[in-house]
XYZ file of C-alpha atoms in Angstrom:
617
model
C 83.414 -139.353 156.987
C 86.326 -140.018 159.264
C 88.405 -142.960 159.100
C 88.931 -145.713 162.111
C 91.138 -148.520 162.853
C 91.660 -151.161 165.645
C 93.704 -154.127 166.282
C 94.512 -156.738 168.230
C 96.483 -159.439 168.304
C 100.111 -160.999 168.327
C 101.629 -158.913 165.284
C 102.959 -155.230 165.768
C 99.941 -152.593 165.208
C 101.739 -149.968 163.935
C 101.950 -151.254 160.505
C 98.628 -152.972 160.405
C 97.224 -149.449 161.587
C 98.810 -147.417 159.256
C 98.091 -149.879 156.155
C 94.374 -149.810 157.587
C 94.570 -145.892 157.744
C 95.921 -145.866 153.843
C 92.809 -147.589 152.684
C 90.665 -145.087 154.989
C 92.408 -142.138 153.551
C 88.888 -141.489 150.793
C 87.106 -141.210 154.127
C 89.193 -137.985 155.463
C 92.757 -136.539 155.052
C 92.921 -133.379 157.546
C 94.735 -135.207 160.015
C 95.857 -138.614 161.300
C 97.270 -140.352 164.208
C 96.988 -143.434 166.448
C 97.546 -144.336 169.865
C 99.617 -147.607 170.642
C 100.117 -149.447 174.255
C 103.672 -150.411 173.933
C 105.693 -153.115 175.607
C 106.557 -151.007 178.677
C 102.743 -150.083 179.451
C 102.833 -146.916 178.107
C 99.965 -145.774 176.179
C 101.859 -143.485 173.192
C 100.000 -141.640 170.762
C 101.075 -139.785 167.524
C 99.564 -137.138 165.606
C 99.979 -135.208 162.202
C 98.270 -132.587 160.160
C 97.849 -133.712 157.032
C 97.806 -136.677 155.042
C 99.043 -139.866 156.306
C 102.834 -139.540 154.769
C 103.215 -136.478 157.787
C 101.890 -139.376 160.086
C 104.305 -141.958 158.881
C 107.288 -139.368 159.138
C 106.284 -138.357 162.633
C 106.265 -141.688 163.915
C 109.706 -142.487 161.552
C 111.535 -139.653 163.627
C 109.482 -141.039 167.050
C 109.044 -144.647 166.785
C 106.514 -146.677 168.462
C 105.364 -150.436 168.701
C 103.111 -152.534 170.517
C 99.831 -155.219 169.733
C 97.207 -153.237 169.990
C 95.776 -150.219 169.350
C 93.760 -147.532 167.255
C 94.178 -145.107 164.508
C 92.325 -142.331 162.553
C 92.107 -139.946 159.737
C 90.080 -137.337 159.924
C 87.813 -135.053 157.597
C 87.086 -132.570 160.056
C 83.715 -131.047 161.098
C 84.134 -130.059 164.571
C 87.845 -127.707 165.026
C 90.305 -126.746 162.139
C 92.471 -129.646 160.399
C 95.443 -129.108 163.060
C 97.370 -131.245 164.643
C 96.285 -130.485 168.029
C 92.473 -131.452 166.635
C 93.815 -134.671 165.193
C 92.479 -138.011 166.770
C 93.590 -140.218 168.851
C 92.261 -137.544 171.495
C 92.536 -138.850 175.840
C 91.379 -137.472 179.124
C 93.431 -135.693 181.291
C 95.922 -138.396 182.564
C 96.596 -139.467 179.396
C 95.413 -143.141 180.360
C 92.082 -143.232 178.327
C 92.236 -142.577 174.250
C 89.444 -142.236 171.544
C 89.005 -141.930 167.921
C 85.678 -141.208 166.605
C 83.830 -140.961 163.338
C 79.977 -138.835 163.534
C 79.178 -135.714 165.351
C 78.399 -134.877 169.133
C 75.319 -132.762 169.184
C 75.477 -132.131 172.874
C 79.338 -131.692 172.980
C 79.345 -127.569 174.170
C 76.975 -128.677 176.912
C 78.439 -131.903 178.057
C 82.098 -130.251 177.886
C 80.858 -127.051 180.283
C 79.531 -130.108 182.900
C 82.972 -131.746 182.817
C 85.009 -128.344 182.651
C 82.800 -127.585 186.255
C 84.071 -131.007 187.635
C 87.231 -130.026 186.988
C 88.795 -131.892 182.969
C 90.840 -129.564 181.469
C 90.253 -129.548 177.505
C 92.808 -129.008 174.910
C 91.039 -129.178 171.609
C 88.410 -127.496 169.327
C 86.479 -130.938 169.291
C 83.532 -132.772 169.787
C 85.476 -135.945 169.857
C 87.268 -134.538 173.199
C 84.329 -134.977 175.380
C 84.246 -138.549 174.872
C 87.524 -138.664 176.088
C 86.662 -137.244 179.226
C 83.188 -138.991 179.883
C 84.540 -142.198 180.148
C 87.132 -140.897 182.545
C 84.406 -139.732 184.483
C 82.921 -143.024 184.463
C 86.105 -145.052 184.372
C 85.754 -147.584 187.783
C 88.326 -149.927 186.151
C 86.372 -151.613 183.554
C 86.517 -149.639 180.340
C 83.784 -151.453 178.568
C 81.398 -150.352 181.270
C 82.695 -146.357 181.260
C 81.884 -146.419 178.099
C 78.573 -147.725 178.247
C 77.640 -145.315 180.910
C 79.677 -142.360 178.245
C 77.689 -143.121 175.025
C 74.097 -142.699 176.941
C 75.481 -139.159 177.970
C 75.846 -138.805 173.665
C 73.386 -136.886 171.359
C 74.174 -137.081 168.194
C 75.926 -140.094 165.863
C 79.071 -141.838 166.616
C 81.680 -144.366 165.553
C 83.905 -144.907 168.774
C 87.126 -147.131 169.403
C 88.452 -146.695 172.777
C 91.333 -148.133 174.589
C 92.826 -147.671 177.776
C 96.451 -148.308 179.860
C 94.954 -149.049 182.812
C 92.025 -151.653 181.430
C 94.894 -153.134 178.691
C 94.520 -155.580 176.498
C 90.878 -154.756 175.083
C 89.672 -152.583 172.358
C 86.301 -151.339 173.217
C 83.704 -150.202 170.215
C 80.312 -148.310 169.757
C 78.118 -147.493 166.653
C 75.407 -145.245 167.052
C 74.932 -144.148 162.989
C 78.367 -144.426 161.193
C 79.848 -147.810 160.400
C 81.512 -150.167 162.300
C 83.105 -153.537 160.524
C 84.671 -156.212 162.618
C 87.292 -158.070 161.267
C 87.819 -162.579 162.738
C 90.777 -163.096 162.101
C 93.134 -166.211 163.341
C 94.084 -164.862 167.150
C 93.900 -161.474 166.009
C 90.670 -158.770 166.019
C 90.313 -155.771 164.404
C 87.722 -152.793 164.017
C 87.483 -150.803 160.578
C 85.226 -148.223 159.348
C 85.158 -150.103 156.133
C 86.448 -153.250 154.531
C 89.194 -152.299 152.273
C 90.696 -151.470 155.661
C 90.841 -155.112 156.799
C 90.695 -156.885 153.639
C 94.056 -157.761 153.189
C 94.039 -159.540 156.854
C 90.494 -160.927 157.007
C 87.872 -161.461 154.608
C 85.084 -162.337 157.600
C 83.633 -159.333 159.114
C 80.277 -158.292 160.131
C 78.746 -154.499 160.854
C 77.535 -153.720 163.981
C 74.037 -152.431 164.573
C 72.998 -149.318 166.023
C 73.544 -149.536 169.322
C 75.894 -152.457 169.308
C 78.712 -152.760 171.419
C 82.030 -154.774 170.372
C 84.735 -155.717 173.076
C 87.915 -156.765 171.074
C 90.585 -158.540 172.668
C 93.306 -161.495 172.189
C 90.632 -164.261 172.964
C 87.140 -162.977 171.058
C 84.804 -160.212 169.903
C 81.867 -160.336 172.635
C 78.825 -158.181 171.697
C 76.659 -156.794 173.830
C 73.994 -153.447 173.228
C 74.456 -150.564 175.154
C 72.716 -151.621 177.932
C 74.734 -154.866 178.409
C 72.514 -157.411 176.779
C 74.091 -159.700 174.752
C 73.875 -159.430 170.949
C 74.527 -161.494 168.022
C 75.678 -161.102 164.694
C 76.335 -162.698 161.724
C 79.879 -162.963 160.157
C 80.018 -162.869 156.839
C 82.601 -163.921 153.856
C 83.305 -161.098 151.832
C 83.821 -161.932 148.358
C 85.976 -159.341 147.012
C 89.754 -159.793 146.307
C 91.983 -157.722 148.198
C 93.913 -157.043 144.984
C 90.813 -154.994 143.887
C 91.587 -152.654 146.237
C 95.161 -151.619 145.215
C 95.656 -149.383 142.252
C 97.059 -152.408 139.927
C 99.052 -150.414 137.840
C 97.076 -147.514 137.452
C 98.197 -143.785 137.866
C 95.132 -142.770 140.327
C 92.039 -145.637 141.619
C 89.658 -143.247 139.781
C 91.171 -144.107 136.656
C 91.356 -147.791 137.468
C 87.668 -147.828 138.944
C 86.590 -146.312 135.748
C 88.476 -149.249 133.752
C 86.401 -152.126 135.663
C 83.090 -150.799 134.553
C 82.666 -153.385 132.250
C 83.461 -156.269 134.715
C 81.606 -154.469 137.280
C 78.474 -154.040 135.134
C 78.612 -157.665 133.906
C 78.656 -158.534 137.535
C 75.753 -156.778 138.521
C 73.969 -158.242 136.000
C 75.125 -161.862 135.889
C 72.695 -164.168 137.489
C 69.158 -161.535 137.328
C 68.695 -161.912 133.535
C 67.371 -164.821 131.286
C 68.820 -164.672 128.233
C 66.724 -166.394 126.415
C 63.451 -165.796 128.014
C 64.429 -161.640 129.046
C 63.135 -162.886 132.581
C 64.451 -160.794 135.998
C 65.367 -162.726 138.521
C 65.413 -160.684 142.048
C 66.121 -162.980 144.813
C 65.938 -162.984 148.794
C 63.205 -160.248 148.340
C 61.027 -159.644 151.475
C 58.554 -158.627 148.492
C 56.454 -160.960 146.750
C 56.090 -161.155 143.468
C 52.266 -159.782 143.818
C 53.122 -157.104 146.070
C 55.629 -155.952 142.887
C 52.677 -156.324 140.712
C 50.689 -154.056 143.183
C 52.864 -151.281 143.348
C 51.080 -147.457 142.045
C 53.956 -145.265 142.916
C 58.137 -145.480 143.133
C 59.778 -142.870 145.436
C 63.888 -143.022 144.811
C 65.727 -141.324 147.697
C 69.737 -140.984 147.266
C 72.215 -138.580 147.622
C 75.155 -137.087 145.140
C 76.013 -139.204 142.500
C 73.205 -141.235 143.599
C 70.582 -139.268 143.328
C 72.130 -138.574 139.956
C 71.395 -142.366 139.364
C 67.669 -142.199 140.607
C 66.848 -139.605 138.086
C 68.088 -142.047 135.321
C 65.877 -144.295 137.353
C 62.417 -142.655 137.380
C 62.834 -142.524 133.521
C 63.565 -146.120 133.515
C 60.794 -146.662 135.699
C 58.334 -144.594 134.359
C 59.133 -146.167 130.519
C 59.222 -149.829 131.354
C 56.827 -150.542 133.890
C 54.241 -147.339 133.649
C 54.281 -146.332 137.337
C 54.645 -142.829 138.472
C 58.354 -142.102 140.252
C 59.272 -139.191 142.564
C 62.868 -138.564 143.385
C 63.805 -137.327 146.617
C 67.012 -136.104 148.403
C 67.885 -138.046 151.695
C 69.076 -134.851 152.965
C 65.642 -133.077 152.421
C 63.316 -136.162 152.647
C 62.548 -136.378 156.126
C 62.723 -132.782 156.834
C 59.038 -131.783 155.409
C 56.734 -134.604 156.604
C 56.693 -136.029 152.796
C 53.287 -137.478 152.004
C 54.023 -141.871 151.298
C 50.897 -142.943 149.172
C 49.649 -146.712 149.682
C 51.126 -149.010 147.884
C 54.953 -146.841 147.023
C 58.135 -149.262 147.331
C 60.981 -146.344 148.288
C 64.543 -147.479 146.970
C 67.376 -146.261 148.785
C 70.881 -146.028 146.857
C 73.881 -145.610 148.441
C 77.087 -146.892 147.374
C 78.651 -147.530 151.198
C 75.009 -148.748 152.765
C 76.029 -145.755 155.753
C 74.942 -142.354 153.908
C 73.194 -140.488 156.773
C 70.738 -139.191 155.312
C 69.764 -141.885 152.726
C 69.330 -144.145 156.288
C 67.351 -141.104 157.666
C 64.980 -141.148 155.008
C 64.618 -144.874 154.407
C 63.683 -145.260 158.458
C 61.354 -142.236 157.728
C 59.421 -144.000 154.313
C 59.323 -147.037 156.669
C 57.616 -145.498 159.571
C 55.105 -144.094 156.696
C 54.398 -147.792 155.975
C 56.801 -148.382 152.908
C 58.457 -151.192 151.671
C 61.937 -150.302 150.975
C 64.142 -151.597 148.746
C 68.017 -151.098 149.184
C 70.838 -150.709 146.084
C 74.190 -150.795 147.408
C 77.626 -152.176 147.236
C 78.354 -153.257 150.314
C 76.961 -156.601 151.923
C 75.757 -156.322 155.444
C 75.317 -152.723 155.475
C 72.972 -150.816 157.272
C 70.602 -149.617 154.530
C 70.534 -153.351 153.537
C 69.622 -154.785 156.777
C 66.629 -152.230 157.130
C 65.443 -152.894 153.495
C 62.595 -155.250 152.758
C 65.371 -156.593 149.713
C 68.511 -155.696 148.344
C 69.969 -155.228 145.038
C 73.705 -155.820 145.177
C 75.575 -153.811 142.610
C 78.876 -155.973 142.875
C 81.119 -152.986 141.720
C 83.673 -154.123 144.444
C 85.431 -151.502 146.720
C 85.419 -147.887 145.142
C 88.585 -146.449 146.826
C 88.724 -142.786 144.506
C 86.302 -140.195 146.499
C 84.826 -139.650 142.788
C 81.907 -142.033 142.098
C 82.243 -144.287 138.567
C 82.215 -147.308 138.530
C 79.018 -147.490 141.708
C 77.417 -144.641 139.356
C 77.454 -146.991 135.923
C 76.435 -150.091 138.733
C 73.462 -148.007 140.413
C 71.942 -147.598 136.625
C 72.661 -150.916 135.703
C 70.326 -151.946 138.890
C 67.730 -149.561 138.348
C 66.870 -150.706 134.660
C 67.309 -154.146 136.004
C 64.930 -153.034 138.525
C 62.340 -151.303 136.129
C 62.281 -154.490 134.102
C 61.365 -156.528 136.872
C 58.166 -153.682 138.044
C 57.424 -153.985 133.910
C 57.022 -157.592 134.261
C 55.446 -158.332 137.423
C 52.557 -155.728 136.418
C 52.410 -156.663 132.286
C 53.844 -153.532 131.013
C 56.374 -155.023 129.663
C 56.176 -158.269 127.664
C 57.686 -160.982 126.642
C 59.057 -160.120 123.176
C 60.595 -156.545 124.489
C 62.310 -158.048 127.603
C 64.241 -160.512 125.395
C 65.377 -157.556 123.529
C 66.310 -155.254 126.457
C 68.206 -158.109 128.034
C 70.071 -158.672 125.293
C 70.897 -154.773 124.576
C 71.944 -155.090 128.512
C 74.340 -158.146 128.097
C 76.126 -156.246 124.878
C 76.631 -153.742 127.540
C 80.167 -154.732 128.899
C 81.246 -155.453 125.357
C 80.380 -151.462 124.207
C 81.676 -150.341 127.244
C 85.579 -151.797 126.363
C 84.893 -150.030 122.939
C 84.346 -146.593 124.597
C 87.364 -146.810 126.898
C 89.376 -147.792 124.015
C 89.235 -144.268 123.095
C 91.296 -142.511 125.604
C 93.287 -140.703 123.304
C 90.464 -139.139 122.623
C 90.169 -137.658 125.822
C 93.003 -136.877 127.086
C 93.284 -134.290 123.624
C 90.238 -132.894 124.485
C 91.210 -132.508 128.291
C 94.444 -131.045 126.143
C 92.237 -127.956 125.071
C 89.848 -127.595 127.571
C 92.168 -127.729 131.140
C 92.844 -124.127 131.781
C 88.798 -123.501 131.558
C 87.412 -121.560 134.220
C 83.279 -123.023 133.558
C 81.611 -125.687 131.682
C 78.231 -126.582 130.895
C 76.620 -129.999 130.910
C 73.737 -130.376 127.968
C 71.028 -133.079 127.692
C 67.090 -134.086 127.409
C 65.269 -136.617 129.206
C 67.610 -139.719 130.571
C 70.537 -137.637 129.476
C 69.919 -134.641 131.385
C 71.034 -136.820 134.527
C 74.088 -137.637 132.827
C 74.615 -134.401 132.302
C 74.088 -133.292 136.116
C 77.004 -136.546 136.734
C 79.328 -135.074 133.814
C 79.356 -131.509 135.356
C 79.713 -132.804 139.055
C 82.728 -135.232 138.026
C 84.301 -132.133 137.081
C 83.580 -130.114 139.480
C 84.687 -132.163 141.956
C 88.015 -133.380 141.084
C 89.401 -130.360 139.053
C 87.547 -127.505 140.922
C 86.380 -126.239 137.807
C 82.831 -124.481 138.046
C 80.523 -126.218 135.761
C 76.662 -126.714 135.712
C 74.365 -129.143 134.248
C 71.002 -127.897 132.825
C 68.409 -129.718 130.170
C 69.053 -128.889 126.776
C 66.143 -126.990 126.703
C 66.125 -124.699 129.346
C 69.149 -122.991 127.938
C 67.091 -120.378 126.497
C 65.620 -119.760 129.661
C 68.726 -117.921 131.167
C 72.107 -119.931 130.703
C 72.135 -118.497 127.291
C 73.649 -115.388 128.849
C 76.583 -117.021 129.981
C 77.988 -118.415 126.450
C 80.892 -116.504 124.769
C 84.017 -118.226 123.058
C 85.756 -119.265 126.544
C 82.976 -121.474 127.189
C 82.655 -125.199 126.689
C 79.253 -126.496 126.365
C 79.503 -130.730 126.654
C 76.361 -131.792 124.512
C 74.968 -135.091 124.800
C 73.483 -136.102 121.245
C 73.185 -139.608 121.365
C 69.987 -141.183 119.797
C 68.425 -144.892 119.486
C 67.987 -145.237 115.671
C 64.834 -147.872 116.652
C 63.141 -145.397 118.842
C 61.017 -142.463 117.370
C 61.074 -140.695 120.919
C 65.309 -140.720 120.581
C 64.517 -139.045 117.128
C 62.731 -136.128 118.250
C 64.801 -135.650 121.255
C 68.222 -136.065 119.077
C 66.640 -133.272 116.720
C 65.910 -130.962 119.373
C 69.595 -131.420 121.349
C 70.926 -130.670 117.510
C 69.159 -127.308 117.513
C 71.274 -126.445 120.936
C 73.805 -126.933 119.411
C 73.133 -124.433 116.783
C 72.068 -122.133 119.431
C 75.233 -122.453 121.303
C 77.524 -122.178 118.008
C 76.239 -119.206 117.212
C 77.113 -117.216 120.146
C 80.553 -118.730 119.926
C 80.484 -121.444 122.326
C 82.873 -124.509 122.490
C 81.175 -127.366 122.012
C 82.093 -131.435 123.192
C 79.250 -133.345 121.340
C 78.861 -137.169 122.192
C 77.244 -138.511 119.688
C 76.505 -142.002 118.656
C 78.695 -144.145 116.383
C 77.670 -143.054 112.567
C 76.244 -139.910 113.117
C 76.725 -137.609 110.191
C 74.658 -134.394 111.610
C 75.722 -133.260 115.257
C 79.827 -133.248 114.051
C 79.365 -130.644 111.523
C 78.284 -127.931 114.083
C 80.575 -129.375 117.178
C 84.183 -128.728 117.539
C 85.049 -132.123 119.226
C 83.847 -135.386 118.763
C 83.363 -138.504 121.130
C 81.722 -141.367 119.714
C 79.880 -143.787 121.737
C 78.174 -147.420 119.975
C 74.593 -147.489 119.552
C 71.611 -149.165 122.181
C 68.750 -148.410 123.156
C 67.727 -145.429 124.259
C 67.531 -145.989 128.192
C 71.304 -147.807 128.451
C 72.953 -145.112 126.919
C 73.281 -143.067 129.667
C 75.783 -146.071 131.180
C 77.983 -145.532 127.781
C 77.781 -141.825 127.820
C 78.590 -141.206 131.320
C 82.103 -143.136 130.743
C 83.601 -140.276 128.217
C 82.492 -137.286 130.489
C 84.151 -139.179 133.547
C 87.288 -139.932 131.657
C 86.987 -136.222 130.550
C 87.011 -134.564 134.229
C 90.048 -137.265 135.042
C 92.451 -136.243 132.380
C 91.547 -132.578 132.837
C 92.094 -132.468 136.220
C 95.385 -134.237 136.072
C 96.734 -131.826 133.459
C 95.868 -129.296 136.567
C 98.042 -131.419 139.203
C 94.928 -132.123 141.044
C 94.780 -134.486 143.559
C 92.215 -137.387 141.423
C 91.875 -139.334 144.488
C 91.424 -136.759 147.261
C 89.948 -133.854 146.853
C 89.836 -131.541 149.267
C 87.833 -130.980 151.135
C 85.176 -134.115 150.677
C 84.972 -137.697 151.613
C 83.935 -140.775 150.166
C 81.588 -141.736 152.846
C 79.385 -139.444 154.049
C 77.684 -141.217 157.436
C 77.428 -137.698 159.024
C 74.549 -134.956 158.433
């Protein structure tokens, strides 16, 4: 959730912090501050309440400089979003600082032990007593108080710690949020994620769970928390760190939701045969038979990814004939779930670091589950516990609002459905070289429905001052519905709810009256009977809405005579087949909720009071 950043090196910190901190800023924006051993040996830390620009000002009217040191933004969990709460937090001589990203469990009962010894606290937080443990345990070495601190911990952390009177070393923990560390030439630094670094270093490696990093001018020397050495692999990450600036755009949401098509192409460029509709899934830990063996698929995700799994199980379930269940990670482990023989569980998470998504994967594996991990970020944590991964390639996602991992998540999953069709001969030959090439003409449809954005932003025109909304659709498209009301939701705090088309009589019906705009999703496949009778039925709830004076946003596929003479606006997606239209239809209904909430001077980015990353329960 929180944000953390560490450096070391020859160059002045402050800047490299504070740029670091600016890509962190989706993480958290309560607070912010950073701690800085300067030139004369004093250790200097500055704090703000809110976003960074208060942090930049405080330390424009109180400047400070040095090579090394740590900064944070916070989303805050533990103690209001003051200034006071704001990290860096130290002990009480002021010689030992701390930022953390997680939650201390044990913090009330660990802070009474220390208050009895005699530390004197000065904050609402959790992060505080971290602070003062490795005080307690501070014998000169900091790398060895904090050892001796994080066994003390319950709970999950992120930790970088420095200290004036151990200088010269950055000292950093993971125990459940992530940790990236950034080789760079003579210089070190510690990130919670790799937009953070990019633009220094593009070779990096997570730590582990228990992993301990010691930073300074000469190395990164890992160890685990009981002092063993550890190694890890550094990786070359292959994004550009122009892909993480806003390159023009008004808001990263807007420009995330523009690379769809590249990002879609990506994630599908080198797993397809054109010509023979084959799926290639490489560096599996699962055979091909075992693929062939599977009898059940349990998806486990959280937010917009769970959105995506639904999507999935019809996939799934269409393709390759095998039974899916869809779990949240938040409620998965929590009720002793029963994990048949023979299920592979796929994770999704677009960071690789959602708590509970990790929670529930280690759970399915103790159950004796493959796993199979879909994220976006290499060397994540989800990935490295996952039997095989399938990359989605989106490249960093900087707006707190999901898109462009959302349309790269389905993208996988059908990808993914067509490789269970194959390996167990549901799905042959003939049909795969026609779904493959429906899913190449993907990126090409995709640039015809953004070319439409004056489409939207009328719409968005009519609708902004809108107090609810409802989301319509049946069978793939009630997901997409679900996604279109929680884009909305989310970044223009406007109430809305998505329901199946069909369940409308079933209560919602009540809550229709001429103030209300009902978003319909009446696409159909014209090759696929199913589509028919579906379309038919999602143009009946439209009637059914009309007549008690609803507004209604139909998207409707390119030609379609029927659902515009009931609907009062129009958005017109192209034609495919029935299962890769929710990756068309979802781009509309995202573009909607942006231009909406920017008509309402909404923060697009940031809104309050969530975070991009969310590597706390």
């Amino acid at each position: 959730m929180c944000g953390i950043v560490g450096y070391i090196g020859t160059h002045r910190a402050v800047p490299i912090i504070l740029e670091g901190l600016k890509r962190l800023e989706y993480r958290g924006y309560d607070s912010a501050g950073l701690a800085v051993l300067c030139d004369n040996d004093q250790l200097e830390v500055r704090r703000a309440k809110g976003k960074l620009r208060n942090l930049e000002e405080v330390i424009r009217m109180s400047p400070v400089d040095g090579t090394f040191g740590i900064g944070h933004t916070r989303w805050a969990t533990h103690g209001r979003p003051t200034e006071e709460n704001a990290h860096p937090h130290r002990d009480c001589q002021g010689d030992i600082v701390v930022v953390h990203n997680g939650i201390v469990e044990n913090y009330l009962s660990l802070k009474h032990g220390l208050q009895q010894q005699g530390h004197v606290f000065k904050t609402e937080t959790d992060t505080e007593v971290i602070a003062h443990l490795v005080e307690k345990h501070f014998k000169g070495n900091l790398e060895e108080a904090v050892r001796a601190a994080v066994k003390e911990l319950t709970g999950v952390f992120a930790l970088a710690v420095i200290s004036r009177s151990d200088p010269n070393k950055i000292v950093a923990a993971r125990l459940g949020p992530p940790v990236v560390i950034g080789i760079g030439d003579g210089e070190y630094f510690v990130a919670s994620d790799v937009p953070a670094i990019l633009t220094h270093t593009q070779d990096m490696f997570f730590l582990a769970d228990g992993d301990m990093a010691i930073l300074t001018r000469e190395g990164v020397r890992l160890s685990d928390f009981d002092g063993r050495l550890v190694k890890r692999q550094v990786q070359h990450i292959l994004w550009n760190p122009i892909e993480a600036e806003k390159g023009g755009y008004q808001h990263f949401m807007l420009k995330e939701i523009y690379e769809q098509p590249r990002a879609v192409r990506d994630t599908t460029l080198g797993r397809v045969g054109q010509e023979t509709g084959r799926i290639f899934l490489d560096e599996m830990d699962i055979a091909p038979a075992e693929f062939a063996r599977f009898r059940q698929v349990r998806i486990i995700a959280c937010g917009t990814s769970w959105h995506a799994a639904l999507a999935g199980k019809f996939m799934i379930e269409k393709l390759a004939r095998i039974p899916v269940e869809v779990d949240y990670g938040s409620e998965f482990r929590y009720r002793d779930p029963i994990v048949l023989e023979d299920t592979l569980t796929v994770v999704i998470s677009q960071s690789g670091e959602t708590a509970d998504t990790l929670a529930a994967q280690r759970e399915a594996k103790h159950k004796g589950s493959k796993t199979l991990a879909i994220c976006n970020v290499v060397g994540s944590m989800i990935t490295r516990e996952a039997a095989g991964t399938i990359y989605t390639h989106a490249g960093p996602e900087i707006g707190v609002a999901s898109t462009k991992a959302f349309t790269c998540q389905l993208t996988a999953l059908f990808i993914l459905a067509m490789h269970l069709g194959q390996a167990n001969r549901n799905l042959d030959e003939s049909m795969s070289r026609c779904l493959v090439q429906e899913l190449l003409r993907l990126p090409g449809k995709l640039e015809t429905v953004l070319n439409n954005d004056a489409v939207y932003k009328a719409v968005a025109g009519h609708l902004h001052n809108v107090k609810d909304a409802l989301f319509l659709g049946r069978g793939v498209h009630f997901p997409i519905a679900l996604e279109g009301a929680l884009k909305l939701k989310e970044i223009s705090y406007i109430h809305a709810e998505g329901y199946p088309a069909g369940e409308m009589k079933h209560g919602p019906n009540a809550l229709i009256d001429e103030h209300l705009p009902v978003v319909v999703l009446a696409t159909r496949d014209p090759a696929s009977d199913e589509s028919r009778v579906l379309y038919e039925k999602t143009l009946s709830n439209i009637q059914e809405v009309k007549a008690r004076e609803g507004i209604v946003v139909a998207v409707v596929t390119q030609g379609d005579e029927d659902a515009p003479k009931s609907a009062d606006y129009i958005i017109e997606i192209p034609a495919t087949t029935e299962l890769l239209t929710p990756i068309l239809s979802i781009v509309p209904l995202q573009l909607l909720a942006y231009h909406i909430a920017v008509r309402r001077g909404c923060d697009v980015d940031q809104p309050r009071n969530l975070a991009k990353s969310v590597t706390v329960e």
